[in-house]
mmCIF file of C-alpha atoms in Angstrom:
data_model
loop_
_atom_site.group_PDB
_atom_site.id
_atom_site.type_symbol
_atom_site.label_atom_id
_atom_site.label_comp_id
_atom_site.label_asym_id
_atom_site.label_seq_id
_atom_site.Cartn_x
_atom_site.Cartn_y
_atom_site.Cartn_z
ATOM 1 C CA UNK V 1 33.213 5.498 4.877
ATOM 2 C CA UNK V 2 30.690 3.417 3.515
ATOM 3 C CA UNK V 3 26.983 3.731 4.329
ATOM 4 C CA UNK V 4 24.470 0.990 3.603
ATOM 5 C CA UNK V 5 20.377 1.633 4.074
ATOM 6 C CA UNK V 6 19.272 -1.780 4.301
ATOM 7 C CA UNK V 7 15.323 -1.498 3.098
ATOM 8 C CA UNK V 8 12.940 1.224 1.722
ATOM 9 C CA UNK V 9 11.997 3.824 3.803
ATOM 10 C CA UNK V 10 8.344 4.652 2.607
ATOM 11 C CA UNK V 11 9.332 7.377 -0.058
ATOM 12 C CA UNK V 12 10.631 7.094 -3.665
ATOM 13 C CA UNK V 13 13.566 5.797 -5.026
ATOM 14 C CA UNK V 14 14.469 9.064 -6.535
ATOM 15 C CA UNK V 15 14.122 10.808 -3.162
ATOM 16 C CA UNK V 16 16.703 8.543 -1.777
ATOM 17 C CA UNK V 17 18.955 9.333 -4.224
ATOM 18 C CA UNK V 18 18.476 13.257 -3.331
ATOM 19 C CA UNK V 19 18.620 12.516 0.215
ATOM 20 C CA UNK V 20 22.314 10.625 -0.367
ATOM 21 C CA UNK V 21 23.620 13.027 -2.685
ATOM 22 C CA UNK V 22 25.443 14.695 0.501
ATOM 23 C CA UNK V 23 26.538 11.471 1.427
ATOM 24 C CA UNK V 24 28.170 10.425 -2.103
ATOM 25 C CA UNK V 25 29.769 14.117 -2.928
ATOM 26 C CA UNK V 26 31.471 14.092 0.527
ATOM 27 C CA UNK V 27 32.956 11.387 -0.890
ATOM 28 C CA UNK V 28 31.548 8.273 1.152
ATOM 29 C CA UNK V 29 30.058 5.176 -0.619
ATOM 30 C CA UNK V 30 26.161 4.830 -0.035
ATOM 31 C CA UNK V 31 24.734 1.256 -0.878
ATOM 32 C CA UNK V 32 20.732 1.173 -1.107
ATOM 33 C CA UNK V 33 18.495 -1.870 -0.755
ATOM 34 C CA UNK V 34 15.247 -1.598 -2.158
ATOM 35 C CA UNK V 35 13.450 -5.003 -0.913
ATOM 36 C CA UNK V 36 12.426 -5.577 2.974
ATOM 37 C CA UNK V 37 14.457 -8.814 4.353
ATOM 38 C CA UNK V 38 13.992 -10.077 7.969
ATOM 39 C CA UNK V 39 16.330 -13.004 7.575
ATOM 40 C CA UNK V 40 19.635 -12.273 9.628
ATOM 41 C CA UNK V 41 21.713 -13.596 7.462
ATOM 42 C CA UNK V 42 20.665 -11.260 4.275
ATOM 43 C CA UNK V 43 20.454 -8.072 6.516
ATOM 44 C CA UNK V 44 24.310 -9.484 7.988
ATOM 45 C CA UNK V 45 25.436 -9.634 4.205
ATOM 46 C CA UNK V 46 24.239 -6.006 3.320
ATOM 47 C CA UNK V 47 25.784 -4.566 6.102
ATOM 48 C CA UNK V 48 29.005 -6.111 5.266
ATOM 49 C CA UNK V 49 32.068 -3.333 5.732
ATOM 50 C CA UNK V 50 29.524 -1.009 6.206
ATOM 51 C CA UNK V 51 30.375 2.105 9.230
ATOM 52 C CA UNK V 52 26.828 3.006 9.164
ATOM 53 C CA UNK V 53 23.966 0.893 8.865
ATOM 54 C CA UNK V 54 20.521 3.035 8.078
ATOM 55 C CA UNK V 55 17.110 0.689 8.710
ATOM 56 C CA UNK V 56 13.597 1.235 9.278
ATOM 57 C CA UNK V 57 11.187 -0.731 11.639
ATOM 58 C CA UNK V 58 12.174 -4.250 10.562
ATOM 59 C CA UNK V 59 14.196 -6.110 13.245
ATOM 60 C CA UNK V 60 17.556 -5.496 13.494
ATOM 61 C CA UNK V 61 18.965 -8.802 15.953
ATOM 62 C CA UNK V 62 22.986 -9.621 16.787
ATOM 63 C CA UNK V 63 22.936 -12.161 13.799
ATOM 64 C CA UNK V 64 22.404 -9.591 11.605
ATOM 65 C CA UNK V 65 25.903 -7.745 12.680
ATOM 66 C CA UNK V 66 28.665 -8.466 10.385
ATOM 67 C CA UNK V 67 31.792 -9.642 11.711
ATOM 68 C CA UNK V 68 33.250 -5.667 12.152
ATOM 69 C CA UNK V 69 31.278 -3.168 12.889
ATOM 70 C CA UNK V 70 28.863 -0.862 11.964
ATOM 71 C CA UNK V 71 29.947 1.551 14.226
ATOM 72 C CA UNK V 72 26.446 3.451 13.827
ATOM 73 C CA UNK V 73 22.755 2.361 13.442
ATOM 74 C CA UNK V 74 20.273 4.929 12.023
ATOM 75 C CA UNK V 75 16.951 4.119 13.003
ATOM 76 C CA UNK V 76 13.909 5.119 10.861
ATOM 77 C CA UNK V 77 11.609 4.798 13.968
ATOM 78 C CA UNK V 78 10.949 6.400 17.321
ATOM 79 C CA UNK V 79 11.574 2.888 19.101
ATOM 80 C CA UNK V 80 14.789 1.386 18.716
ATOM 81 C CA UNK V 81 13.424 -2.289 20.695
ATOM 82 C CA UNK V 82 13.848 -4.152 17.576
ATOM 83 C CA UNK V 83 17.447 -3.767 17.745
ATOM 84 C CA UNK V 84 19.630 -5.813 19.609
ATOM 85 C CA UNK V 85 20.724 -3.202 22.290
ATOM 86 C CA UNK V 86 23.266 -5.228 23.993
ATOM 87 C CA UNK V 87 24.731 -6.290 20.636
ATOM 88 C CA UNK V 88 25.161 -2.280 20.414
ATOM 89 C CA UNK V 89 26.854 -1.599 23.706
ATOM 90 C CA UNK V 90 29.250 -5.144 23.216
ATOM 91 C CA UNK V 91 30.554 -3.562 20.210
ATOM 92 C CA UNK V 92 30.427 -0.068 20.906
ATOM 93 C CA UNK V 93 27.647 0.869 18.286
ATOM 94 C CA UNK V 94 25.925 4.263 18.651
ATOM 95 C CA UNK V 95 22.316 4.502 17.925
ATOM 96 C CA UNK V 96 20.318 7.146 16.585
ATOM 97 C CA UNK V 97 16.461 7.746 16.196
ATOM 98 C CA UNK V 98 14.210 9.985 14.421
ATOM 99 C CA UNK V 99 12.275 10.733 17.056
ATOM 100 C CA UNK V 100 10.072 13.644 16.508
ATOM 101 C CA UNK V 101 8.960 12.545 13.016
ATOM 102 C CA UNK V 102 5.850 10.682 13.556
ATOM 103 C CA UNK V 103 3.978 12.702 16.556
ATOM 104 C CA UNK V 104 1.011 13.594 14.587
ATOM 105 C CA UNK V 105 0.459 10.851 12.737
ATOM 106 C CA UNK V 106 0.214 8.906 15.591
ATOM 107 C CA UNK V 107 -1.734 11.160 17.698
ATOM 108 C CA UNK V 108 -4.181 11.656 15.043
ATOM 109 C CA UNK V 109 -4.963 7.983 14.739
ATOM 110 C CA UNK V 110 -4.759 7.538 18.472
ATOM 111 C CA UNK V 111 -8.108 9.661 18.487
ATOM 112 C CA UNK V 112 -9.383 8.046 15.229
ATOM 113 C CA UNK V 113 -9.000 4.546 16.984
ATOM 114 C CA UNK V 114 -11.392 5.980 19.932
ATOM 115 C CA UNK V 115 -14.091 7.538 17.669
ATOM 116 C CA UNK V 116 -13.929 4.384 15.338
ATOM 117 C CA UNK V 117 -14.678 2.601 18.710
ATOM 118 C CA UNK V 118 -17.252 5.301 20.388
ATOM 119 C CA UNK V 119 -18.997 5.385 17.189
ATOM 120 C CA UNK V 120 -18.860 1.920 16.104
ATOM 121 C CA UNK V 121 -17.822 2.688 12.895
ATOM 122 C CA UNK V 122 -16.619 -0.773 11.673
ATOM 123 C CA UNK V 123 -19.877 -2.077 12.577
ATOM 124 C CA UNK V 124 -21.888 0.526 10.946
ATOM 125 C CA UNK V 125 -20.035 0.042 8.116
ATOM 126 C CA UNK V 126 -20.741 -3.688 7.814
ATOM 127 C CA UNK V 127 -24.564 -3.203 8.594
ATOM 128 C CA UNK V 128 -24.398 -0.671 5.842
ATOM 129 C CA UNK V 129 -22.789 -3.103 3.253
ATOM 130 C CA UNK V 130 -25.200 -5.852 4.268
ATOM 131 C CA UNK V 131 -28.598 -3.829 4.167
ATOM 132 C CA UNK V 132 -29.078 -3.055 8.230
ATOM 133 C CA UNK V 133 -30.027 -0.144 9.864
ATOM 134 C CA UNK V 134 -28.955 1.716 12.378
ATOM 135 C CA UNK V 135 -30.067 -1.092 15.093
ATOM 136 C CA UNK V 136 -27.945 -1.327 17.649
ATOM 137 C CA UNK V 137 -25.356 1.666 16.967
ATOM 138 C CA UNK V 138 -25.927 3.697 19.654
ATOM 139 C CA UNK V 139 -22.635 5.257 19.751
ATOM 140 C CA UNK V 140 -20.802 8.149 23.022
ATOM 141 C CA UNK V 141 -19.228 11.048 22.142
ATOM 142 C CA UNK V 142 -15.800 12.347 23.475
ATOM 143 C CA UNK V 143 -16.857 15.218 24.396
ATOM 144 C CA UNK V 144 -17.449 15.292 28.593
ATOM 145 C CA UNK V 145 -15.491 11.929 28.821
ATOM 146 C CA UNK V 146 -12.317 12.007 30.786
ATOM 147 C CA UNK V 147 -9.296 10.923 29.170
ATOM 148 C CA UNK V 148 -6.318 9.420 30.443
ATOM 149 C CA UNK V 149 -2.984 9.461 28.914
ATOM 150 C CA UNK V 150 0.079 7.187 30.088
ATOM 151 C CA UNK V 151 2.939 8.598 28.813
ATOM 152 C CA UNK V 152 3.552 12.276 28.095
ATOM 153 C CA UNK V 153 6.029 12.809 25.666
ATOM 154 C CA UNK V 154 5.601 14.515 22.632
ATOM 155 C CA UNK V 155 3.333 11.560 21.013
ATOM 156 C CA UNK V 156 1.147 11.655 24.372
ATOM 157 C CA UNK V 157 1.149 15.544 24.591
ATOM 158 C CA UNK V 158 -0.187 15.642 20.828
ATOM 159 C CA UNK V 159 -2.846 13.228 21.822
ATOM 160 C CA UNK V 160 -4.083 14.719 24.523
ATOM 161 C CA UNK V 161 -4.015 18.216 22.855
ATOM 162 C CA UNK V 162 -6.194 16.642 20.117
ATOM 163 C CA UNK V 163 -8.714 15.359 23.110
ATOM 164 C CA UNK V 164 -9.125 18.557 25.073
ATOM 165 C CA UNK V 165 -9.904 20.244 21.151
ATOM 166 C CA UNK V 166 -12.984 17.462 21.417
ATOM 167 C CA UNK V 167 -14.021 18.934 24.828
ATOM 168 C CA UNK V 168 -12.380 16.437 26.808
ATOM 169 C CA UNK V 169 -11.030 16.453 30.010
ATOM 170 C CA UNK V 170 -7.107 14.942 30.230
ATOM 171 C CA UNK V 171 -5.543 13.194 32.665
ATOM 172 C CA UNK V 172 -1.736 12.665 32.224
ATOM 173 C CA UNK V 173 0.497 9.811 34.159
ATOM 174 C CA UNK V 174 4.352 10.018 33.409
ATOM 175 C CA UNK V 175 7.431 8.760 35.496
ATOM 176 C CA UNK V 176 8.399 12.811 34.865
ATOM 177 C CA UNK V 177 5.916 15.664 34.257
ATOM 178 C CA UNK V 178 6.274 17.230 31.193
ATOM 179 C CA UNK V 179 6.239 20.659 31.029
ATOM 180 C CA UNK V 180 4.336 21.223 27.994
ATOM 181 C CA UNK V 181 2.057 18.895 28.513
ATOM 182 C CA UNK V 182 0.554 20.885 31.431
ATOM 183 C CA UNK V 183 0.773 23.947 29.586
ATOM 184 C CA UNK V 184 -1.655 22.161 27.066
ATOM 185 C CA UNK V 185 -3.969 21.637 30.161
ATOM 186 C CA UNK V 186 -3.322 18.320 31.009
ATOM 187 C CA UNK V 187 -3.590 17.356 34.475
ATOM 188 C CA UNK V 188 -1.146 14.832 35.828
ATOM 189 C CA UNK V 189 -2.122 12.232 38.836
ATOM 190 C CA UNK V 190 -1.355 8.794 39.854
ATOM 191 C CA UNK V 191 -1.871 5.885 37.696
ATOM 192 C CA UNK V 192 -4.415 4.152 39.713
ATOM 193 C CA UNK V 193 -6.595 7.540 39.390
ATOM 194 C CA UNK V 194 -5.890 7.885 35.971
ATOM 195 C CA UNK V 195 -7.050 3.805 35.151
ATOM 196 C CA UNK V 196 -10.154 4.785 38.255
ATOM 197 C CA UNK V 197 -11.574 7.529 35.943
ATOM 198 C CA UNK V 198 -10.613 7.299 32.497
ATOM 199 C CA UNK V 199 -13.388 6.936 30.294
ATOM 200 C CA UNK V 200 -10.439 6.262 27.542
ATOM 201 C CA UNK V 201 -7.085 5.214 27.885
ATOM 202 C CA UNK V 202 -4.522 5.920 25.519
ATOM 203 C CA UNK V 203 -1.049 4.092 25.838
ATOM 204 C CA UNK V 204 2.331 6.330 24.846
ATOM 205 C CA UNK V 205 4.758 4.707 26.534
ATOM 206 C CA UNK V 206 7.920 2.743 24.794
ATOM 207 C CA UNK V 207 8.719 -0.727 25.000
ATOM 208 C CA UNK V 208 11.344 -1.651 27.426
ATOM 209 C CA UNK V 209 12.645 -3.837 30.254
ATOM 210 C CA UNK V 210 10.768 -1.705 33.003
ATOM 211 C CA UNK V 211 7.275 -1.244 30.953
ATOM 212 C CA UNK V 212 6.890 -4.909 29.364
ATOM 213 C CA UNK V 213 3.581 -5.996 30.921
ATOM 214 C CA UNK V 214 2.551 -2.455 31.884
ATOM 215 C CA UNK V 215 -0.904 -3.184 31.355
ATOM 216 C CA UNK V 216 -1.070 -6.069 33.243
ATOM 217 C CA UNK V 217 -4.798 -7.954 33.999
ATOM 218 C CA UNK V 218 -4.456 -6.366 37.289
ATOM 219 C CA UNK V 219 -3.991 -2.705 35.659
ATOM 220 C CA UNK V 220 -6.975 -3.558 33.476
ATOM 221 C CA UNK V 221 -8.968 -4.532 36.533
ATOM 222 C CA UNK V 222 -8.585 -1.118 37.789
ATOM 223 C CA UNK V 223 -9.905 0.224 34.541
ATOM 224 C CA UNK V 224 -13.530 1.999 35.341
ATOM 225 C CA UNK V 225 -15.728 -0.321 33.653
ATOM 226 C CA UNK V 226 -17.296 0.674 30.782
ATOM 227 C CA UNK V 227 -13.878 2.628 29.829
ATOM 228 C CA UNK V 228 -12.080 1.909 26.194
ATOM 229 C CA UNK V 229 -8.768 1.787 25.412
ATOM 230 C CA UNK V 230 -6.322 2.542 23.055
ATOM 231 C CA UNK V 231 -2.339 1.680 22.224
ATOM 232 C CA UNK V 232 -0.849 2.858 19.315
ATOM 233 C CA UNK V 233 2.530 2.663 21.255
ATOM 234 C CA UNK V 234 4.184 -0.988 21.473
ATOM 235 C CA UNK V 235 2.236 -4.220 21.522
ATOM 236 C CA UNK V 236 4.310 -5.670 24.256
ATOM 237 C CA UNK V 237 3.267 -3.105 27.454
ATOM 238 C CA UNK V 238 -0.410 -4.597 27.675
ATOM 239 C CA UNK V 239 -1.021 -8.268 28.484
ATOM 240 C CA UNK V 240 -3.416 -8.943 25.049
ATOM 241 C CA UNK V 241 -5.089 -12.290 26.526
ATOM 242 C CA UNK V 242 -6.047 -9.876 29.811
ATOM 243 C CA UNK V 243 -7.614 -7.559 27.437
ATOM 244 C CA UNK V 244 -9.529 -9.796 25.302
ATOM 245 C CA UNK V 245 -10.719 -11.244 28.281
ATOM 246 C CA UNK V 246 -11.660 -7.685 29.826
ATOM 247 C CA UNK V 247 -13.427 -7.043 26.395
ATOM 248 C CA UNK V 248 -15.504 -10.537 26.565
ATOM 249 C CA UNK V 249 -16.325 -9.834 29.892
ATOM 250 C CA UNK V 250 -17.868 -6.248 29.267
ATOM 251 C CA UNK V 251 -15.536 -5.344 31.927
ATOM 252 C CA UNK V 252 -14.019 -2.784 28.805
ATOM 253 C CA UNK V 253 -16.792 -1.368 26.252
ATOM 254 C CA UNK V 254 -13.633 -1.417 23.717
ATOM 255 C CA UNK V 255 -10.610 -0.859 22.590
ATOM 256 C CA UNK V 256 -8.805 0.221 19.646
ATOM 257 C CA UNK V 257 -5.261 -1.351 18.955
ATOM 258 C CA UNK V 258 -2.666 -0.797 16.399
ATOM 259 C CA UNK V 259 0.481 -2.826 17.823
ATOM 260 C CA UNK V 260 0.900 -6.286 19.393
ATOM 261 C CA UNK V 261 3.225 -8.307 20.745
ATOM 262 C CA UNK V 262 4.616 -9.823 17.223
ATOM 263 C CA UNK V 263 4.120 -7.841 13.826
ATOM 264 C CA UNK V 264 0.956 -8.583 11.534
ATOM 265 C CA UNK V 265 0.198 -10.890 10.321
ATOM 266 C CA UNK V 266 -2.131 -11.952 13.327
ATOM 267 C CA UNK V 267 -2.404 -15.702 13.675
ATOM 268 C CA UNK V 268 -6.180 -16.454 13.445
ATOM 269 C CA UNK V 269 -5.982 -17.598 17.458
ATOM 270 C CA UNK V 270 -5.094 -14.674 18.726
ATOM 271 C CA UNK V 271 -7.166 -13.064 21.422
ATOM 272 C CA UNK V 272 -7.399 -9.814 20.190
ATOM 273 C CA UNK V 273 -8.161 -11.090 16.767
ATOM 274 C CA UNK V 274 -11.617 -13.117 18.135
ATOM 275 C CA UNK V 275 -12.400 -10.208 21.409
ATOM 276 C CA UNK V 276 -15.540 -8.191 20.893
ATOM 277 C CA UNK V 277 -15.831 -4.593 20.262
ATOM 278 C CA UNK V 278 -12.235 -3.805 19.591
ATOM 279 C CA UNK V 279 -10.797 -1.928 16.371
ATOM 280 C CA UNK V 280 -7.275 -3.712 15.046
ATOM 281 C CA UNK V 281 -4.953 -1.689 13.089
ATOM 282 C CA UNK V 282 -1.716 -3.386 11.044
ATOM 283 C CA UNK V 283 0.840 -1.116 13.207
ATOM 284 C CA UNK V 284 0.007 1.748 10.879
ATOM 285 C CA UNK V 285 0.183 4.804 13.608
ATOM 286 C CA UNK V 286 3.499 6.302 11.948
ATOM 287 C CA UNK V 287 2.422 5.665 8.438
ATOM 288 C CA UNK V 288 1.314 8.465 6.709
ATOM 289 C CA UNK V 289 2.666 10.020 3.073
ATOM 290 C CA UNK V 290 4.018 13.219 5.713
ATOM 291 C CA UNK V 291 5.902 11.409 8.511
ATOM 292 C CA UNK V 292 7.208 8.851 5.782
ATOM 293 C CA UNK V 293 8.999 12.048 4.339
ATOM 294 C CA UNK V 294 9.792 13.220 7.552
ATOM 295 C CA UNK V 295 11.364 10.884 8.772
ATOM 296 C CA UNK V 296 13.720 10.300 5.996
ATOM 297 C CA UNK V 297 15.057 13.582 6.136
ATOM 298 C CA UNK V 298 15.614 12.953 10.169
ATOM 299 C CA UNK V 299 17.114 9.661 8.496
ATOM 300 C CA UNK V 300 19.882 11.193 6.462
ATOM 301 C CA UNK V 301 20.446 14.264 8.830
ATOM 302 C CA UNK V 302 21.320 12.017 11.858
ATOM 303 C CA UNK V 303 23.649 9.831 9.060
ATOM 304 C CA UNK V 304 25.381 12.745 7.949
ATOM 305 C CA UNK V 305 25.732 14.604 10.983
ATOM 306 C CA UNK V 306 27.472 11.630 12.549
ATOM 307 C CA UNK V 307 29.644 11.299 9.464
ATOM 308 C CA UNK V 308 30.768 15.069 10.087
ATOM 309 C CA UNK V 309 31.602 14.181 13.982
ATOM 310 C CA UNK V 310 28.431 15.699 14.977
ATOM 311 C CA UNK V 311 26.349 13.067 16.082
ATOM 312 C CA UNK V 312 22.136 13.090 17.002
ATOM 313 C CA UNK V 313 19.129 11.734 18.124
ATOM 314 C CA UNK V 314 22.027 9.795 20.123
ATOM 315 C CA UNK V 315 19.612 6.937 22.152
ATOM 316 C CA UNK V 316 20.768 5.978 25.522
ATOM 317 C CA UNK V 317 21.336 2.099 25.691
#
């Protein structure tokens, strides 16, 4: 069978020959693509005759798919949104994640975002670099603040372990309670008690028919005012002209944000780019030198697994 990774996946070269040396000496052809490409018709010619397609975060649409096949997608990624889903299930393509590999990195930044925010550290940097004081710095401390997660998988769960290490107390909203999560002392309630008393609101939900818009203006209405919030998890579940408008208002003291609804670059118009008190990011939650490893080894294990009739990570379309 042939296997084709269509970009780089964040680690060396030489690693990804390692990681395919499986592949190759159980006798399958492995084709490697070292440059990024988001033109479908590039990413349709590099997956020509190929069973399994491997990519990373860059989209993935039907025009990519070569005439036959593949008959698997590896995913680099937790979400799999940028691939065209009912492409998959019109040809019968299975698609695998790597789920798992990026929970700390994630998390970690998650609570960076809120003490970059809390304790205006962009803007004490630039008063620093431009010979100000302290003036008007006046940061809050997580400690004694109530957090609120939405969305308690593992990503959410890691979060809100990191919060409660700060002294905070965690709230927890999920369609199902997790287990673990309440073992780490989170406390689930409704949503519209979570957005009620939330002093910070962290988003770790995925992107999908039934969460698009999740954060709608209303939602952010019910936000206690004065209360921050944070989404490191897909652009497209908070309404971003709501938010910039919630942040102009001084309805929200701030937010951080690492993902929007398109992939940086930002146009210079858009409202989070020109909203007050709000930390932007470059949708860099997953990238660290660990998780980049990481996830490559989840990369090649779900590829050769499914070449030995063993498939998973198997996503549900």
């Amino acid at each position: 069978m042939k296997v084709a990774l269509l970009e780089p996946l964040g680690v060396p070269g030489e690693r990804i020959e390692e990681l395919a040396a499986g592949i190759r000496a159980a006798g399958h052809e492995f084709a490697y693509f070292d440059t990024k490409t988001t033109d479908p018709a590039e990413l349709a010619r590099r997956s020509e005759g190929a069973d399994v397609v491997m990519i990373a975060n860059n989209p993935y649409p039907a025009a990519a798919f070569p005439a036959e096949g593949p008959r698997m997608i590896a995913v680099a990624f937790t979400g799999i949104d940028h691939v065209d889903l009912a492409e998959c299930k019109r040809r019968g393509t299975m698609v695998c994640n790597c789920a798992g590999y990026s929970d700390v990195a994630v998390a970690e930044l998650a609570v960076g975002l809120a003490i970059d925010v809390l304790r205006k550290v962009v803007a004490g940097d630039a008063a620093t670099r431009s010979g100000h004081t302290s003036a008007g710095l006046v940061g809050a401390e997580i400690c004694g603040k109530t957090v609120g997660i939405v969305g308690t998988g593992h990503i959410g769960t890691a979060t809100g372990k990191l919060f409660r290490a700060f002294g905070a107390r965690v709230l927890g909203y999920a369609r199902h309670e997790n287990p673990e999560a309440t073992v780490a002392g989170i406390e689930f309630v409704g949503l519209d008690e979570l957005l009620a008393q939330s002093d910070i609101v962290c988003l770790h939900i995925p992107s999908n028919a039934q969460t698009r818009g999740f954060l709608s203006a209303d939602r952010i209405a019910q936000m206690k005012k004065g209360a921050v919030l944070v989404n490191c998890a897909r652009g497209a579940v908070v309404d971003n002209a709501a938010l910039a408008e919630a942040l102009r208002s001084g309805h929200l003291a701030g937010a951080g944000i690492d993902v929007y609804d398109m992939e940086p670059p930002l146009p210079a118009d858009y409202p989070l780019v020109n909203a007050p008190n709000v930390v932007l990011t470059p949708h860099v939650a997953f990238l660290t030198a660990e998780s980049m490893e990481r996830r490559a080894v989840i990369e090649f294990d779900n590829v050769t697994s499914w070449l030995g009739g063993h498939p998973q990570n198997v996503c549900e379309l």
